[in-house]
Coordinates of C-alpha atoms in Angstrom, one line a residue:
M1 CA -37.1 22.7 25.8
T2 CA -40.5 22.0 26.8
A3 CA -41.0 18.0 27.2
L4 CA -44.1 16.7 25.0
T5 CA -45.8 13.6 26.2
L6 CA -49.0 11.9 25.1
S7 CA -51.7 10.6 27.4
T8 CA -55.1 9.0 27.5
A9 CA -55.6 9.6 31.1
A10 CA -58.9 11.3 32.5
A11 CA -58.3 14.9 33.1
P12 CA -59.7 14.6 36.6
G13 CA -56.9 12.3 38.0
L14 CA -54.1 14.0 36.1
R15 CA -51.7 15.5 38.5
A16 CA -50.3 18.8 36.8
D17 CA -50.2 22.5 37.5
A18 CA -52.8 23.5 35.0
I19 CA -55.2 21.8 32.3
V20 CA -55.6 23.8 29.1
I21 CA -59.0 23.7 27.5
G22 CA -60.2 25.6 24.4
V23 CA -63.2 28.0 24.1
A24 CA -64.5 29.3 20.8
K25 CA -66.4 32.2 19.7
G26 CA -69.9 30.9 19.0
A27 CA -73.1 32.4 17.6
N28 CA -74.5 32.9 21.0
G29 CA -71.5 33.5 23.1
P30 CA -68.4 31.4 24.2
V31 CA -68.3 27.5 23.4
V32 CA -66.0 24.9 25.2
T33 CA -64.6 22.8 22.6
A34 CA -63.9 19.1 22.3
G35 CA -61.6 17.7 24.6
A36 CA -62.9 19.6 27.5
E37 CA -66.0 17.5 28.2
A38 CA -64.6 16.3 31.6
V39 CA -64.0 19.7 32.8
D40 CA -67.3 20.9 31.6
K41 CA -69.1 18.0 33.2
A42 CA -67.5 18.8 36.4
Y43 CA -68.8 22.3 36.4
D44 CA -72.4 20.7 35.8
G45 CA -72.2 21.6 31.9
R46 CA -72.1 25.2 32.7
L47 CA -68.4 26.1 32.1
A48 CA -69.2 28.1 29.0
G49 CA -71.6 30.3 31.2
V50 CA -68.9 30.6 33.8
L51 CA -66.2 31.7 31.4
E52 CA -68.6 34.3 29.9
T53 CA -69.0 35.7 33.3
L54 CA -65.3 36.0 33.5
G55 CA -65.4 38.1 30.4
A56 CA -64.2 35.3 27.8
A57 CA -65.7 35.4 24.7
G58 CA -63.4 32.8 22.7
A59 CA -61.5 35.3 20.9
E60 CA -58.2 34.2 19.2
G61 CA -55.4 34.0 21.9
E62 CA -57.6 35.1 24.8
V63 CA -56.5 33.5 27.9
T64 CA -59.0 32.9 30.9
K65 CA -57.9 31.3 34.3
L66 CA -60.1 29.8 36.9
P67 CA -60.0 27.4 39.7
A68 CA -60.1 23.8 38.9
P69 CA -63.4 22.1 40.1
A70 CA -63.8 19.8 42.9
G71 CA -62.2 16.5 42.4
F72 CA -59.7 17.4 39.9
K73 CA -56.0 17.1 41.0
T74 CA -54.9 20.2 39.1
P75 CA -55.4 23.3 40.8
L76 CA -56.0 25.7 37.8
V77 CA -58.2 25.5 34.6
L78 CA -56.6 27.7 31.6
A79 CA -59.3 28.4 29.2
V80 CA -57.7 29.6 25.7
G81 CA -59.5 31.2 22.7
L82 CA -59.6 29.5 19.4
G83 CA -61.4 32.2 17.5
A84 CA -64.7 31.4 15.3
E85 CA -66.2 28.1 15.8
P86 CA -66.0 26.1 12.7
E87 CA -68.9 24.9 10.7
K88 CA -70.8 21.9 11.7
D89 CA -68.9 18.7 11.4
A90 CA -65.8 20.6 10.4
S91 CA -62.5 20.6 12.6
Y92 CA -60.3 23.6 13.9
D93 CA -58.0 24.9 11.4
A94 CA -54.4 23.7 12.4
E95 CA -52.9 27.2 12.7
A96 CA -55.6 28.2 15.1
L97 CA -54.7 25.1 17.5
R98 CA -51.0 26.1 17.2
R99 CA -51.7 29.7 18.2
A100 CA -53.9 28.8 21.0
A101 CA -51.4 25.9 22.4
G102 CA -48.8 28.7 22.0
A103 CA -50.5 31.4 23.9
A104 CA -51.3 29.1 26.6
A105 CA -47.9 27.6 27.0
R106 CA -46.5 31.1 27.3
A107 CA -49.2 32.0 29.7
L108 CA -48.1 29.2 31.9
A109 CA -44.5 30.1 32.5
G110 CA -43.4 29.1 36.0
A111 CA -45.5 25.9 35.7
K112 CA -43.6 22.6 35.6
K113 CA -46.5 20.5 34.3
A114 CA -49.5 21.2 32.2
A115 CA -52.0 19.0 30.6
F116 CA -53.4 20.3 27.3
A117 CA -57.2 19.2 26.5
L118 CA -57.6 20.9 23.2
P119 CA -59.5 19.5 20.4
L120 CA -57.6 16.8 18.4
A121 CA -59.6 15.4 15.2
D122 CA -56.6 13.5 14.1
A123 CA -52.8 13.1 14.3
A124 CA -52.4 16.5 12.5
D125 CA -54.2 18.3 15.2
L126 CA -51.8 16.5 17.6
G127 CA -48.8 17.8 15.8
A128 CA -50.2 21.1 15.5
V129 CA -50.5 21.4 19.2
A130 CA -47.4 20.0 20.0
E131 CA -45.9 22.5 17.7
G132 CA -47.7 25.4 19.2
V133 CA -46.7 24.4 23.0
A134 CA -43.0 24.0 22.0
L135 CA -42.8 27.1 20.2
G136 CA -45.0 29.2 22.6
A137 CA -43.1 28.2 25.5
Y138 CA -39.7 29.4 24.1
S139 CA -37.5 31.8 25.8
F140 CA -34.1 33.1 25.2
D141 CA -32.3 33.8 28.6
T142 CA -28.7 33.0 28.0
Y143 CA -27.8 36.2 28.6
K144 CA -29.7 36.7 31.9
E145 CA -27.7 36.9 35.1
Q146 CA -28.2 33.2 35.8
G147 CA -27.7 31.9 32.3
K148 CA -30.0 29.3 30.8
D149 CA -31.5 28.8 34.3
A150 CA -32.6 32.2 34.7
K151 CA -36.3 32.9 35.2
A152 CA -37.1 34.4 31.7
K153 CA -40.8 35.6 31.5
N154 CA -41.8 37.8 34.1
G155 CA -39.5 36.1 36.5
K156 CA -40.7 32.6 35.6
A157 CA -39.0 29.8 33.8
P158 CA -40.8 28.3 30.6
L159 CA -43.1 25.4 30.9
V160 CA -41.3 22.2 31.8
E161 CA -43.5 19.5 30.7
A162 CA -46.8 19.3 28.6
V163 CA -49.0 16.4 28.4
L164 CA -51.3 16.2 25.3
L165 CA -54.5 14.6 26.5
G166 CA -56.2 12.6 23.8
G167 CA -53.1 11.6 22.2
K168 CA -52.5 8.0 22.1
P169 CA -48.7 6.9 23.0
R170 CA -49.3 3.8 21.2
D171 CA -50.7 4.9 18.0
A172 CA -48.1 4.9 15.2
A173 CA -49.7 8.1 13.7
H174 CA -50.0 10.1 16.8
K175 CA -46.4 8.8 18.0
A176 CA -45.0 10.0 14.4
A177 CA -46.7 13.3 14.7
L178 CA -45.3 14.2 18.1
A179 CA -41.9 13.1 16.9
R180 CA -42.1 15.3 13.9
A181 CA -43.2 18.2 16.0
A182 CA -40.3 18.0 18.2
A183 CA -37.5 17.7 15.7
V184 CA -38.8 20.5 13.7
T185 CA -39.6 22.9 16.9
E186 CA -36.2 22.1 18.5
E187 CA -34.5 23.0 15.4
L188 CA -36.9 26.1 14.9
N189 CA -36.0 27.1 18.5
R190 CA -32.2 26.6 17.7
A191 CA -32.6 29.1 14.8
R192 CA -34.3 31.6 17.2
D193 CA -31.4 31.1 19.5
L194 CA -28.9 32.1 16.8
I195 CA -30.9 35.1 15.6
N196 CA -31.2 36.4 19.1
T197 CA -27.2 35.8 19.9
P198 CA -25.5 39.3 20.0
P199 CA -23.0 39.8 17.2
N200 CA -20.1 40.0 19.3
D201 CA -20.6 36.2 20.2
L202 CA -21.8 35.1 16.9
D203 CA -19.6 36.3 13.9
P204 CA -19.2 34.0 10.7
Q205 CA -16.6 31.8 12.2
A206 CA -18.6 31.3 15.3
F207 CA -21.7 30.2 13.3
A208 CA -19.6 28.0 11.2
A209 CA -18.4 26.0 14.1
L210 CA -21.8 25.5 15.7
A211 CA -22.9 24.3 12.3
Q212 CA -19.9 21.8 12.1
T213 CA -20.9 20.6 15.4
A214 CA -24.6 19.9 14.7
A215 CA -23.8 18.5 11.3
K216 CA -21.3 15.9 13.2
E217 CA -24.2 15.1 15.7
H218 CA -26.7 14.3 12.9
G219 CA -24.7 12.7 10.1
I220 CA -24.5 15.7 8.0
K221 CA -21.4 16.3 5.8
V222 CA -20.1 19.6 6.0
Q223 CA -17.7 21.8 4.4
V224 CA -16.6 25.2 5.4
L225 CA -14.7 27.8 3.1
D226 CA -12.7 30.0 5.0
E227 CA -11.2 33.3 3.5
K228 CA -8.4 31.9 1.9
A229 CA -10.5 29.1 0.1
L230 CA -13.1 31.7 -0.8
A231 CA -10.3 34.0 -2.4
K232 CA -8.9 30.9 -4.2
G233 CA -12.3 30.1 -5.4
G234 CA -13.1 33.4 -6.7
Y235 CA -16.1 34.3 -4.3
G236 CA -15.9 38.0 -4.9
G237 CA -19.4 38.6 -3.4
I238 CA -19.0 37.1 0.0
L239 CA -15.4 38.4 0.3
G240 CA -16.3 42.2 -0.8
V241 CA -19.2 42.2 1.7
G242 CA -17.0 40.9 4.6
A243 CA -13.9 42.9 3.6
G244 CA -14.6 45.7 6.1
S245 CA -14.7 43.5 9.2
A246 CA -12.1 42.0 11.5
A247 CA -14.4 38.8 11.4
A248 CA -13.6 37.0 8.1
P249 CA -16.5 35.5 6.1
R250 CA -17.2 32.0 5.5
L251 CA -19.3 29.7 3.1
V252 CA -20.9 26.5 4.8
K253 CA -22.1 23.7 2.9
L254 CA -24.3 21.4 4.6
S255 CA -25.3 18.0 2.6
Y256 CA -27.9 15.7 3.8
T257 CA -28.2 12.6 1.6
S258 CA -30.7 9.6 1.6
S259 CA -30.0 6.4 -0.3
K260 CA -33.7 6.5 -1.3
A261 CA -33.6 9.9 -2.5
K262 CA -34.8 10.5 -6.1
K263 CA -34.8 14.5 -5.8
H264 CA -32.3 17.2 -4.7
L265 CA -33.0 20.5 -3.0
A266 CA -30.7 23.2 -2.4
F267 CA -31.6 25.8 0.3
V268 CA -29.4 28.9 0.3
G269 CA -29.4 31.3 3.4
K270 CA -28.2 35.0 3.8
G271 CA -26.0 35.1 6.8
I272 CA -25.1 38.7 7.6
T273 CA -24.2 38.1 11.3
Y274 CA -24.3 41.9 11.6
D275 CA -25.1 44.7 9.1
S276 CA -24.0 48.1 9.8
G277 CA -24.7 49.2 6.1
G278 CA -21.0 49.2 5.5
I279 CA -19.6 52.4 4.0
S280 CA -23.4 53.3 3.1
L281 CA -23.8 53.3 6.9
K282 CA -27.6 52.8 8.3
P283 CA -28.9 55.9 9.9
A284 CA -29.6 55.8 13.7
G285 CA -32.3 53.7 14.8
H286 CA -31.7 51.1 12.0
N287 CA -28.7 49.2 13.7
E288 CA -30.0 48.0 16.9
T289 CA -31.7 44.8 15.7
M290 CA -29.2 44.2 12.6
K291 CA -27.9 40.9 14.4
C292 CA -31.2 39.3 13.1
D293 CA -29.7 39.8 9.4
M294 CA -28.4 36.3 9.3
S295 CA -32.0 34.8 9.8
G296 CA -31.9 33.3 6.6
A297 CA -29.0 31.2 7.0
A298 CA -30.5 30.4 10.4
A299 CA -33.4 29.0 8.8
V300 CA -31.7 27.0 6.2
F301 CA -29.2 25.5 8.9
A302 CA -32.2 24.5 11.1
A303 CA -34.1 23.1 8.1
V304 CA -31.2 20.7 7.1
V305 CA -30.9 19.4 10.4
A306 CA -34.6 18.9 11.2
V307 CA -34.6 17.0 7.5
A308 CA -31.7 14.8 8.5
R309 CA -33.4 14.1 12.2
L310 CA -36.7 13.3 10.3
G311 CA -34.7 11.1 7.8
L312 CA -36.5 12.2 4.9
D313 CA -35.9 10.5 1.4
V314 CA -34.7 13.4 -0.3
N315 CA -30.9 14.9 -0.7
V316 CA -30.8 18.4 0.8
T317 CA -27.8 20.7 0.6
G318 CA -27.9 23.8 2.7
W319 CA -25.5 26.7 1.8
L320 CA -24.9 29.5 4.7
A321 CA -23.3 32.6 3.1
L322 CA -21.8 34.1 6.3
A323 CA -20.1 37.6 6.5
E324 CA -20.1 40.7 8.6
N325 CA -20.8 44.0 6.9
M326 CA -18.7 46.7 8.6
P327 CA -17.0 50.0 7.4
S328 CA -13.6 50.3 7.7
G329 CA -10.3 51.3 5.7
S330 CA -10.6 48.0 3.8
A331 CA -14.3 47.9 3.3
T332 CA -15.9 47.7 -0.2
R333 CA -16.7 51.3 -1.1
P334 CA -19.7 52.4 -3.3
G335 CA -18.4 52.6 -7.0
D336 CA -16.2 49.2 -6.4
V337 CA -16.6 46.6 -8.9
L338 CA -16.7 42.9 -7.7
R339 CA -15.9 39.9 -9.7
M340 CA -18.2 37.2 -8.6
F341 CA -18.0 33.5 -8.3
S342 CA -20.0 33.1 -11.5
G343 CA -17.6 35.3 -13.4
K344 CA -19.8 38.3 -13.7
T345 CA -18.9 41.6 -12.5
V346 CA -21.2 43.8 -10.1
E347 CA -20.9 47.7 -9.6
V348 CA -21.6 48.1 -5.9
L349 CA -23.7 51.3 -5.7
N350 CA -24.7 50.7 -2.2
T351 CA -23.0 48.6 0.2
D352 CA -25.9 48.2 2.5
A353 CA -27.5 46.1 -0.6
E354 CA -25.1 43.6 0.5
G355 CA -27.2 40.5 1.1
R356 CA -27.8 40.0 -2.6
L357 CA -23.9 39.9 -3.1
V358 CA -23.2 37.1 -0.6
L359 CA -26.4 35.1 -1.9
A360 CA -25.3 35.5 -5.6
D361 CA -22.0 33.6 -4.8
A362 CA -23.9 31.0 -2.9
L363 CA -26.6 30.5 -5.3
W364 CA -23.9 30.1 -8.2
A365 CA -22.2 27.6 -6.2
A366 CA -25.5 25.6 -5.4
S367 CA -26.3 25.5 -9.2
Q368 CA -23.0 23.8 -9.9
E369 CA -24.6 20.7 -8.5
K370 CA -27.7 20.9 -10.5
P371 CA -30.3 20.3 -7.9
D372 CA -33.8 20.0 -9.1
A373 CA -34.6 23.2 -7.2
I374 CA -33.1 26.1 -5.3
V375 CA -34.8 28.1 -2.6
D376 CA -33.1 31.0 -1.2
V377 CA -34.1 32.5 2.2
A378 CA -33.1 36.1 3.1
T379 CA -33.8 39.4 5.2
L380 CA -33.1 41.0 2.0
T381 CA -35.2 44.1 1.6
G382 CA -37.1 47.0 3.6
A383 CA -39.2 47.3 0.4
M384 CA -40.6 43.8 1.1
M385 CA -41.6 45.1 4.8
L386 CA -43.3 48.3 3.0
A387 CA -45.2 45.9 0.9
L388 CA -46.3 42.9 3.1
G389 CA -46.0 44.3 6.5
S390 CA -44.2 42.6 9.5
R391 CA -45.8 39.2 9.3
T392 CA -45.7 38.1 6.0
F393 CA -42.9 37.2 3.8
G394 CA -42.7 37.4 -0.1
I395 CA -42.1 34.6 -2.5
M396 CA -40.5 35.2 -6.0
A397 CA -39.4 32.4 -8.5
N398 CA -38.6 31.7 -12.1
D399 CA -41.4 29.3 -12.4
D400 CA -45.1 30.1 -11.5
A401 CA -46.0 26.6 -10.6
F402 CA -43.2 26.3 -8.2
R403 CA -43.9 29.8 -6.6
S404 CA -47.5 28.3 -6.3
A405 CA -46.2 25.2 -4.5
V406 CA -43.9 27.0 -2.2
H407 CA -46.8 29.4 -1.1
E408 CA -49.2 26.5 -0.5
A409 CA -46.5 24.7 1.7
A410 CA -46.1 28.2 3.7
E411 CA -49.7 28.4 4.2
E412 CA -49.9 24.7 5.2
V413 CA -47.4 25.1 7.8
G414 CA -49.0 28.5 9.1
E415 CA -46.0 30.8 7.8
P416 CA -48.2 33.7 6.1
A417 CA -46.5 34.3 2.6
W418 CA -47.6 36.0 -0.5
P419 CA -46.4 35.4 -4.2
M420 CA -44.7 38.5 -5.9
P421 CA -43.8 39.2 -9.5
L422 CA -40.4 39.5 -11.2
P423 CA -41.1 42.2 -13.8
D424 CA -38.6 42.1 -16.6
H425 CA -38.7 45.7 -17.1
L426 CA -37.3 46.5 -13.8
R427 CA -34.0 44.5 -14.8
K428 CA -32.9 47.7 -17.0
G429 CA -32.5 49.7 -14.1
M430 CA -29.7 47.5 -12.9
D431 CA -27.6 48.3 -16.1
S432 CA -24.2 49.6 -15.5
P433 CA -21.8 51.3 -17.4
V434 CA -18.8 49.5 -16.1
A435 CA -19.9 46.2 -15.0
D436 CA -22.1 43.4 -16.0
I437 CA -24.7 44.4 -13.4
A438 CA -25.1 46.9 -10.6
N439 CA -26.3 45.9 -7.1
M440 CA -29.0 48.6 -7.1
G441 CA -31.8 49.4 -9.4
E442 CA -35.0 51.4 -9.5
R443 CA -36.1 52.6 -5.8
M444 CA -39.8 51.7 -6.5
G445 CA -40.4 47.8 -6.4
G446 CA -37.2 47.4 -4.5
G447 CA -37.9 44.0 -3.4
L448 CA -38.6 42.9 -6.8
V449 CA -35.2 44.4 -8.0
A450 CA -33.4 42.4 -5.4
G451 CA -35.0 39.1 -6.5
L452 CA -34.2 40.0 -10.2
F453 CA -30.7 40.5 -9.3
L454 CA -30.7 37.0 -7.6
R455 CA -32.2 35.4 -10.6
E456 CA -29.0 36.4 -12.7
F457 CA -26.9 33.9 -10.3
V458 CA -29.2 30.8 -10.8
G459 CA -28.0 28.2 -13.1
E460 CA -29.7 27.8 -16.5
G461 CA -32.5 25.5 -16.4
I462 CA -32.9 25.3 -12.3
T463 CA -36.0 26.0 -10.8
W464 CA -35.5 28.7 -8.2
A465 CA -37.5 30.5 -5.5
H466 CA -36.6 33.6 -3.3
L467 CA -38.2 34.1 0.2
D468 CA -37.8 37.6 1.3
I469 CA -38.3 37.2 5.1
A470 CA -37.5 40.8 6.1
G471 CA -40.9 41.5 7.8
P472 CA -41.6 38.2 9.9
A473 CA -37.9 37.3 10.5
F474 CA -37.6 39.5 13.8
N475 CA -40.5 40.5 15.8
E476 CA -39.9 43.8 17.3
G477 CA -43.4 43.9 19.1
G478 CA -44.9 42.0 21.9
P479 CA -45.5 38.0 21.6
F480 CA -48.6 36.6 20.0
G481 CA -49.8 33.2 19.6
Y482 CA -46.4 31.1 19.5
T483 CA -44.4 33.9 18.2
P484 CA -42.0 35.3 20.8
K485 CA -40.4 38.9 20.6
G486 CA -37.1 38.8 19.0
G487 CA -35.9 36.1 16.3
T488 CA -38.9 34.1 15.2
G489 CA -37.5 31.4 13.0
T490 CA -39.6 31.7 10.1
A491 CA -39.3 29.8 7.0
V492 CA -37.8 26.8 8.9
R493 CA -41.3 24.8 8.7
T494 CA -41.8 26.2 4.9
L495 CA -38.5 24.5 4.3
V496 CA -39.1 21.3 6.0
R497 CA -42.4 20.9 4.3
L498 CA -40.9 21.5 0.8
A499 CA -38.5 18.7 1.5
E500 CA -41.4 16.5 2.6
L501 CA -43.4 17.0 -0.2
T502 CA -40.3 16.4 -2.5
A503 CA -39.6 13.2 -0.7
E504 CA -43.4 11.9 -1.0
G505 CA -43.1 13.0 -4.8
D506 CA -45.6 15.6 -4.4
L507 CA -43.4 18.5 -5.5
G508 CA -42.5 18.6 -9.1

């Protein structure tokens, strides 16, 4: 993890491998942003022209390298694009700062120390830059030849230390912003590690063990239900999904409590550590990245730990519904009927619609504690990817105001999301002649059908939202901004922000 520090030192005298400055798209060409005044002065005020000569335009994520001016103790200046210059007297959007910092941190792989002289209007901007640096510098190299010490990016190790110039080490708001950014990004990167870990090393039991270790470290109460406890408790959904695997399922409950809390949130995560589709086997070309089907559980796990580290005045319970969906002689078959933890029966028409089955049990378990709200997170449907693409997750809820609040929280932290409906007329498609409900309905609107299924297992009177993160959970393309290739850790920051808003009394 890249170390983050604050400094009020002057840029010319700072010893580092590089100094990062911002450049924006102005009406008449590139514009050097605030924070880079000392660097621009050393170029006699002509830095924008030099950058334009080198082809820089200030476009978002654009990286331009040039030698540092005479008198600087850093050999390199790295100019990173922030996109369009804001209106007069307006500051840069926090997400623009995150993405720019992330792109720069990634470009500085191999460097030991870099100074970031990006525009910081306030502590929130400082936090955004810190987040971008820590997330952009991420790499997953555990399985490289030399393990975690391997040189991961183009033969280069991630940036070791980032100094945020303009950040005041003795300012309480600045220190708090940096501490928050460090806690959230460290746990988000932990979620990324989990998502990227191959399924032969991360089965339900291994995931549960990691959760127990982290819980003990951060004062979180943990309870793990193994296959015997699940059978005794009647968790037919989780057991049914895990029936075909040699790796038995688990339900993990993580409980963070605060003596000052007035509200209780429950987060529920889908944790299919590998999804073959079961008997309804996925076709070739759809299996290779299915280690990511536990991204929801990874996000919930990381969010609960982050909340504990931040010491928020809210009670948060995380539920990790962990199973491996495999075909075998003991696997659940299409046509089987499962009795869920709620007592309802479900006719399984497609064993590849398994996420909703494990979530149904966990949602009902979470409901028994009567929390003020439940949010579930899942890589649930390919239909949501068709609807919203690969970078935006869908939000469904049984309360319009809560859905809006979740959407606003997601947008605030820079996680693209979009509110989706739960049309009641689609519920009829899940009617079953032999059970209370089927796990499949109409093909069109499949993501909404899945949301309607989950709603059946939320306790009466409990506010609930469902985040379908199938698109942004795993990036199969190239890295961009602070988003790496592979596991992204999406939804972690949204969940943490919801907990903060609840603790502050600003969410319901």
